[in-house]
Amino acid sequence: MAMDVYDVYQKSLEKESKYQEAIQTYLSKREAKDQGFAGLLPRVELRGSYEKVYQKKKVDSQTSESSADYYQEHYEVKLLQPLFDAEKMALFRKGKREALQAEIELELARQELRLRVVEAFFEALYAQDSLRAYEAQKKATFEFMDQAKKSFEIGTVTANDVYDAESRYELVSVKVMQAEIDLELKRKALEVLTGDPVDFIQPLRSTIKLLPPQPATLKTWLDQAATSNLEVQIQNFSTEIASAELDYNRAGHYPRLEFTASANLDDQSGTMSSFEETGPGQRTNDSYVGLMLTVPIFEGGYVQSKVREAKHAQAASHQKLDDVRKESIEKAREGFINTVVGAKKIETLYSAVTSSQESLRASKLGYGVGVRTAVDVLNAQEQLSSSIRERAKTIYDSIIFSLKLKASVGTLSDEDIMQLRAYTDYSNAPVNNTSF
């Protein structure tokens, strides 16, 4: 199956295990909001019991004792509504922050998937391009070796020319075999992402011009990375969650006020005394409405300890936020510089490939008239192969850096991956178009 980078990305959204894990983690964490809100809602309880009661009774002024046994049922419905509970309010605020953080974590997981797909795709594409370049070099070397052997037979070249060509042919044959292995491994890496075999990777167009970052000023990107980077946003929520945790622990000192209402039913069957006299049963209904105030007084220093623990955790969270912000700024700086330099390097390497082609042509002509050696021709072939591979790698690395730059400010989207199709060559046949 032939795939471009967006095809790989679409399939990986459904099949890639790490992203699927992130989805389930998000679904789990977002429940924190509902759990926190539930603590502010009324709580209704239903209790019931059914008992067999055996009773003996003796009065000191009497010589006899009485006994009784009977069945007793008890039912209670109770309503409790928090009116003031600082702990539950803190849990509610914490739950909301955790749910919002989970959304950003899921977007970060999707952004990381985009980068994993692009990197794996271009690694495979570079392996495919390298194999093409080595195969073209191998073919050209074989043709030169065959020509050298025929020329040696008629005495126009020396045996050294033949030996040089044969040696170079063997070396490039080994490189072809290694390139085949590398390509197979890179394709397997893509299969891990897509869950489907990848037989051919759609190459990019032969001529690509990358635009510099917009906006074109580094400071703009650095400022945006300091606030909009997804990891910075996640850590911002972590500091807010730590603050809510501190509020929750401090609330252990505060009183709690609840509205309560209950209805009780006690049903007691007729009693049997020791004199085998049956007494009447009784049924009692009670209803209560009121306020319940709970004032914590002393818990052995537990609350104070939890408050100190939460303060230290909050301070650590703020320190981590500073570190994450610095890292995001450096990622933006690296992405910006490499994108700008990469665009310039690509233009230079296009010229380098053209120069290598002209050098090879001149070396062949010079060899034909005796002013260049076989080694000169073979070196020119190798230089052309190297230039083609270096150009391809620079193009792919520059595209990746441009996407990492967007990721560093939290703006990398599916649309950016789709736009890579504009660079793709959709000519049908997976053939070797590299020629020497």
XYZ file of C-alpha atoms in Angstrom:
436
model
C 0.000 0.000 0.000
C 1.354 3.438 -0.981
C 0.903 6.163 1.622
C 1.674 9.828 2.037
C 2.313 11.402 5.410
C -1.325 12.372 6.003
C -2.492 8.820 5.202
C -0.110 7.511 7.850
C -1.345 10.083 10.338
C -5.027 9.277 9.781
C -4.440 5.582 10.334
C -2.284 6.173 13.381
C -5.134 8.111 15.035
C -7.076 4.858 15.107
C -4.308 2.300 15.620
C -1.392 3.852 17.530
C -1.424 2.398 21.050
C 0.180 5.320 22.888
C -2.439 7.747 21.590
C -5.263 5.338 22.378
C -3.888 5.105 25.910
C -3.931 8.913 26.109
C -7.606 8.962 25.089
C -8.560 6.537 27.857
C -6.478 8.502 30.371
C -8.337 11.665 29.355
C -11.727 9.977 29.748
C -10.659 8.814 33.190
C -9.324 12.169 34.398
C -12.235 14.264 33.197
C -14.464 12.474 35.701
C -12.759 14.534 38.430
C -15.060 17.463 37.600
C -18.241 15.449 38.129
C -16.819 13.872 41.269
C -16.005 17.280 42.746
C -19.444 18.645 41.872
C -21.136 15.615 43.412
C -19.768 16.613 46.815
C -21.849 19.802 46.716
C -25.117 18.031 45.928
C -27.578 16.497 48.409
C -26.789 13.024 49.704
C -29.689 10.647 50.293
C -29.320 7.455 52.294
C -31.712 4.587 52.927
C -31.070 2.274 55.831
C -33.009 -0.736 56.998
C -32.703 -3.487 59.582
C -34.667 -6.570 60.642
C -33.875 -8.002 64.055
C -34.948 -10.781 66.377
C -34.911 -9.415 69.962
C -34.588 -11.548 73.113
C -35.159 -9.637 76.341
C -35.003 -10.530 80.032
C -36.115 -8.166 82.763
C -35.829 -8.445 86.554
C -36.858 -5.842 89.113
C -34.871 -5.842 92.382
C -37.982 -5.475 94.529
C -39.571 -8.549 92.909
C -38.595 -12.189 93.070
C -39.677 -13.109 89.589
C -38.235 -12.072 86.234
C -39.897 -11.598 82.912
C -38.654 -12.286 79.442
C -39.840 -11.418 75.985
C -38.893 -12.006 72.388
C -40.138 -10.236 69.330
C -39.225 -9.089 65.817
C -38.280 -5.495 65.119
C -37.947 -3.650 61.789
C -36.287 -0.251 61.375
C -36.230 1.915 58.237
C -34.682 5.352 57.791
C -34.432 7.779 54.879
C -31.927 10.580 55.443
C -31.097 13.698 53.427
C -27.930 15.744 53.943
C -27.211 18.941 52.012
C -23.896 20.758 52.586
C -24.454 24.445 53.286
C -20.878 25.328 54.118
C -18.069 22.827 53.532
C -14.728 24.353 52.545
C -13.193 20.939 51.885
C -15.809 20.021 49.301
C -15.587 23.441 47.653
C -11.825 22.988 47.306
C -12.331 19.509 45.827
C -14.795 20.957 43.335
C -12.292 23.617 42.204
C -9.570 20.983 42.021
C -11.770 18.664 39.951
C -12.534 21.401 37.427
C -8.819 22.149 37.007
C -7.991 18.459 36.613
C -10.635 18.070 33.882
C -9.301 21.108 32.001
C -5.749 19.827 32.392
C -6.828 16.468 30.978
C -8.085 18.190 27.811
C -4.707 19.870 27.275
C -2.897 16.584 27.993
C -4.963 14.874 25.293
C -4.127 17.638 22.800
C -0.456 17.295 23.741
C -0.658 13.550 23.104
C -2.173 14.246 19.676
C 0.520 16.820 18.940
C 3.224 14.333 19.921
C 1.587 11.759 17.660
C 1.761 14.209 14.754
C 5.488 14.666 15.334
C 6.085 10.921 15.752
C 4.295 10.248 12.484
C 6.176 12.957 10.580
C 9.550 11.874 11.941
C 8.907 8.185 11.247
C 7.566 8.989 7.771
C 10.536 11.109 6.756
C 13.000 8.617 8.218
C 11.410 5.967 6.021
C 11.323 8.325 3.042
C 15.009 9.162 3.528
C 15.797 5.437 3.665
C 13.848 5.013 0.407
C 15.696 7.939 -1.204
C 19.059 6.618 0.012
C 18.334 3.231 -1.512
C 17.456 4.885 -4.825
C 20.644 6.945 -4.754
C 22.834 3.944 -3.969
C 21.112 1.848 -6.639
C 21.709 4.594 -9.194
C 25.356 4.807 -8.102
C 25.668 1.029 -8.306
C 24.246 1.008 -11.822
C 26.562 3.815 -12.964
C 29.568 2.118 -11.354
C 28.723 -1.167 -13.046
C 28.475 0.547 -16.425
C 31.822 2.262 -15.862
C 33.397 -1.038 -14.729
C 32.092 -2.805 -17.837
C 33.453 -0.018 -20.032
C 36.821 -0.189 -18.243
C 37.063 -3.952 -18.803
C 36.351 -3.561 -22.530
C 38.878 -0.753 -22.794
C 41.478 -2.864 -20.958
C 40.958 -5.710 -23.414
C 41.902 -3.442 -26.309
C 44.732 -1.852 -24.330
C 43.470 1.711 -23.962
C 43.383 1.666 -20.106
C 45.434 0.004 -17.404
C 44.442 -2.804 -15.100
C 44.310 -0.296 -12.209
C 41.241 1.297 -13.771
C 39.464 -2.060 -13.762
C 40.510 -2.825 -10.195
C 39.375 0.614 -8.986
C 35.988 0.162 -10.660
C 35.530 -3.347 -9.294
C 36.471 -2.256 -5.770
C 34.091 0.675 -5.860
C 31.330 -1.530 -7.273
C 31.661 -3.999 -4.396
C 31.586 -1.206 -1.850
C 28.465 0.399 -3.264
C 26.817 -3.046 -3.499
C 27.273 -3.409 0.262
C 25.726 0.039 0.761
C 22.735 -1.005 -1.339
C 22.209 -4.076 0.850
C 22.437 -1.993 4.021
C 20.038 0.587 2.564
C 17.536 -2.188 1.794
C 17.703 -3.329 5.429
C 17.299 0.245 6.702
C 14.272 0.810 4.479
C 12.620 -2.382 5.663
C 13.141 -1.430 9.302
C 11.760 2.085 8.742
C 8.709 0.659 6.976
C 8.115 -1.646 9.921
C 8.247 1.381 12.210
C 5.491 2.958 10.103
C 3.473 -0.251 10.318
C 3.596 0.013 14.119
C 1.907 3.419 13.787
C -0.636 2.492 11.115
C -1.330 -1.150 11.840
C -1.133 -1.818 8.078
C 1.723 -2.775 5.732
C 3.442 0.140 3.977
C 4.844 -1.053 0.653
C 5.687 2.311 -0.869
C 6.090 5.790 0.558
C 4.957 8.654 -1.625
C 8.052 10.797 -2.273
C 8.204 14.567 -2.293
C 8.445 16.670 -5.419
C 11.907 17.076 -6.929
C 11.913 20.817 -6.240
C 10.758 22.197 -2.909
C 11.034 25.697 -1.517
C 10.443 26.088 2.191
C 9.183 29.427 3.441
C 10.758 31.050 6.510
C 8.743 31.110 9.762
C 5.942 33.631 10.063
C 6.181 35.872 12.026
C 9.819 36.290 11.069
C 11.082 37.577 14.441
C 12.508 35.140 16.969
C 11.270 37.114 19.985
C 7.647 36.723 18.939
C 8.016 32.949 18.910
C 9.836 32.899 22.250
C 7.170 35.029 23.934
C 4.428 32.808 22.585
C 6.244 29.646 23.677
C 6.470 30.989 27.235
C 2.675 31.158 27.528
C 1.062 28.994 24.830
C 3.223 25.887 24.857
C 0.988 22.931 25.783
C 3.365 21.641 28.436
C 3.433 25.111 29.995
C -0.373 25.168 30.013
C -0.455 21.733 31.660
C 1.986 22.812 34.334
C -0.031 26.003 34.903
C -2.995 23.804 35.736
C -0.754 21.701 37.977
C 0.072 24.800 40.036
C -3.627 25.657 40.292
C -4.383 22.083 41.346
C -1.657 22.320 43.994
C -3.268 25.534 45.272
C -6.656 23.824 45.461
C -5.048 20.938 47.339
C -3.611 23.433 49.824
C -7.069 24.992 50.271
C -8.523 21.540 50.828
C -6.052 20.746 53.600
C -6.485 24.131 55.258
C -10.214 23.517 55.285
C -9.596 20.708 57.759
C -9.615 23.462 60.413
C -12.960 24.931 59.321
C -16.432 24.057 60.635
C -18.953 22.321 58.406
C -22.666 23.110 58.294
C -25.221 20.721 56.796
C -28.974 20.732 56.419
C -30.419 17.390 57.508
C -33.821 15.777 57.159
C -34.831 12.213 57.980
C -37.873 9.973 58.252
C -37.839 6.864 60.477
C -40.166 3.903 60.751
C -39.932 1.364 63.604
C -42.234 -1.654 63.434
C -42.255 -4.024 66.405
C -44.285 -7.222 66.413
C -46.329 -8.430 69.377
C -44.275 -9.568 72.375
C -44.372 -12.908 74.103
C -43.747 -12.767 77.875
C -42.508 -15.537 80.168
C -46.076 -16.005 81.255
C -47.065 -16.762 77.621
C -49.080 -13.625 77.387
C -49.032 -11.877 74.121
C -48.673 -8.101 74.192
C -49.632 -5.680 71.439
C -47.100 -4.668 68.760
C -46.266 -1.061 68.018
C -45.340 1.093 65.009
C -43.530 4.410 65.381
C -42.998 7.091 62.717
C -40.499 9.915 63.342
C -39.449 12.844 61.158
C -36.570 15.248 61.788
C -35.455 18.470 60.111
C -32.509 20.516 61.288
C -28.987 21.835 60.901
C -25.853 19.950 61.841
C -22.677 21.848 62.708
C -19.366 20.020 62.943
C -16.400 21.836 64.454
C -13.002 20.078 64.274
C -10.993 20.686 67.433
C -7.922 18.457 67.506
C -6.658 15.616 65.304
C -3.190 15.119 66.709
C -1.501 17.599 64.366
C -2.583 15.718 61.219
C -4.185 18.744 59.551
C -1.181 20.989 60.220
C 1.112 18.367 58.721
C -1.048 18.044 55.599
C -1.009 21.832 55.189
C 2.794 21.924 55.368
C 2.991 19.076 52.865
C 0.665 20.901 50.451
C 2.681 24.131 50.748
C 5.878 22.356 49.766
C 4.102 20.635 46.873
C 2.784 23.984 45.688
C 6.283 25.525 45.813
C 7.687 22.556 43.865
C 4.952 22.979 41.259
C 5.897 26.635 40.733
C 9.566 25.669 40.341
C 8.655 23.052 37.761
C 6.584 25.633 35.878
C 9.680 27.816 35.564
C 11.697 24.858 34.244
C 9.009 23.856 31.733
C 8.732 27.449 30.508
C 12.501 27.652 29.972
C 12.519 24.340 28.097
C 9.673 25.470 25.833
C 11.531 28.694 25.029
C 14.655 26.732 24.085
C 12.621 24.378 21.897
C 11.145 27.383 20.097
C 14.599 28.891 19.649
C 15.986 25.635 18.253
C 13.030 25.175 15.904
C 13.180 28.759 14.626
C 16.931 28.771 13.951
C 16.947 25.356 12.273
C 13.951 26.265 10.114
C 15.574 29.492 8.916
C 18.974 27.892 8.329
C 17.401 24.787 6.775
C 15.603 26.852 4.101
C 18.935 28.419 3.112
C 20.753 25.074 3.169
C 18.164 23.538 0.851
C 18.793 26.195 -1.810
C 22.546 25.631 -1.489
C 22.207 21.858 -1.757
C 20.107 22.117 -4.923
C 23.073 23.979 -6.403
C 25.450 21.383 -4.946
C 23.602 18.552 -6.700
C 23.685 20.450 -9.998
C 27.419 21.089 -9.548
C 28.015 17.402 -8.744
C 26.192 16.387 -11.922
C 28.334 18.759 -13.974
C 31.481 17.512 -12.229
C 30.590 13.924 -13.069
C 29.910 14.845 -16.691
C 33.232 16.652 -16.940
C 35.089 13.752 -15.298
C 33.637 11.289 -17.807
C 34.657 13.526 -20.706
C 38.117 14.013 -19.232
C 38.515 10.285 -18.712
C 37.579 9.704 -22.334
C 40.383 11.971 -23.569
C 42.893 10.818 -20.970
C 43.073 13.860 -18.693
C 41.096 12.274 -15.811
C 41.568 8.933 -14.088
C 39.061 6.239 -13.244
C 39.275 7.280 -9.610
C 38.197 10.791 -10.589
C 35.072 9.431 -12.279
C 34.250 7.082 -9.400
C 34.743 9.860 -6.857
C 32.459 12.125 -8.869
C 29.763 9.428 -8.891
C 30.052 9.010 -5.142
C 29.956 12.766 -4.595
C 26.754 13.049 -6.612
C 25.146 10.247 -4.581
C 26.214 11.943 -1.352
C 24.850 15.327 -2.491
C 21.472 13.827 -3.390
C 21.189 12.085 -0.020
C 22.331 15.172 1.886
C 19.785 17.334 0.081
C 16.971 14.908 0.900
C 17.938 14.714 4.571
C 18.165 18.504 4.868
C 14.712 18.930 3.314
C 13.134 16.401 5.681
C 14.910 17.757 8.752
C 13.884 21.313 7.882
C 10.227 20.313 7.502
C 10.356 18.519 10.862
C 11.942 21.550 12.547
C 9.261 23.829 11.096
C 6.583 21.586 12.628
C 8.444 21.382 15.938
C 8.526 25.166 15.978
C 4.740 25.258 15.749
C 4.507 22.556 18.392
C 6.673 24.635 20.738
C 4.008 27.361 20.753
C 1.071 24.940 20.859
C -0.260 25.639 17.350
C 0.645 22.434 15.481
C -2.597 21.067 14.019
C -3.954 18.397 11.680
C -4.090 21.073 8.986
C -0.296 21.395 9.124
C 0.078 17.686 8.418
C -2.411 17.875 5.554
C -0.518 20.785 4.024
C 2.524 18.530 3.610
C 0.619 16.939 0.742
C 1.449 20.064 -1.261
C 5.071 18.841 -1.318
C 4.164 15.284 -2.331
C 4.764 13.768 -5.766
C 1.819 11.530 -6.617
C 3.216 10.041 -9.830
C 2.028 6.478 -9.715
C 4.943 4.142 -10.288
C 7.377 3.471 -7.449
C 10.441 3.574 -9.695
C 13.987 4.829 -9.381
C 14.020 8.356 -10.806
C 17.553 9.162 -9.649
C 19.947 9.165 -12.564
C 23.682 9.645 -12.772
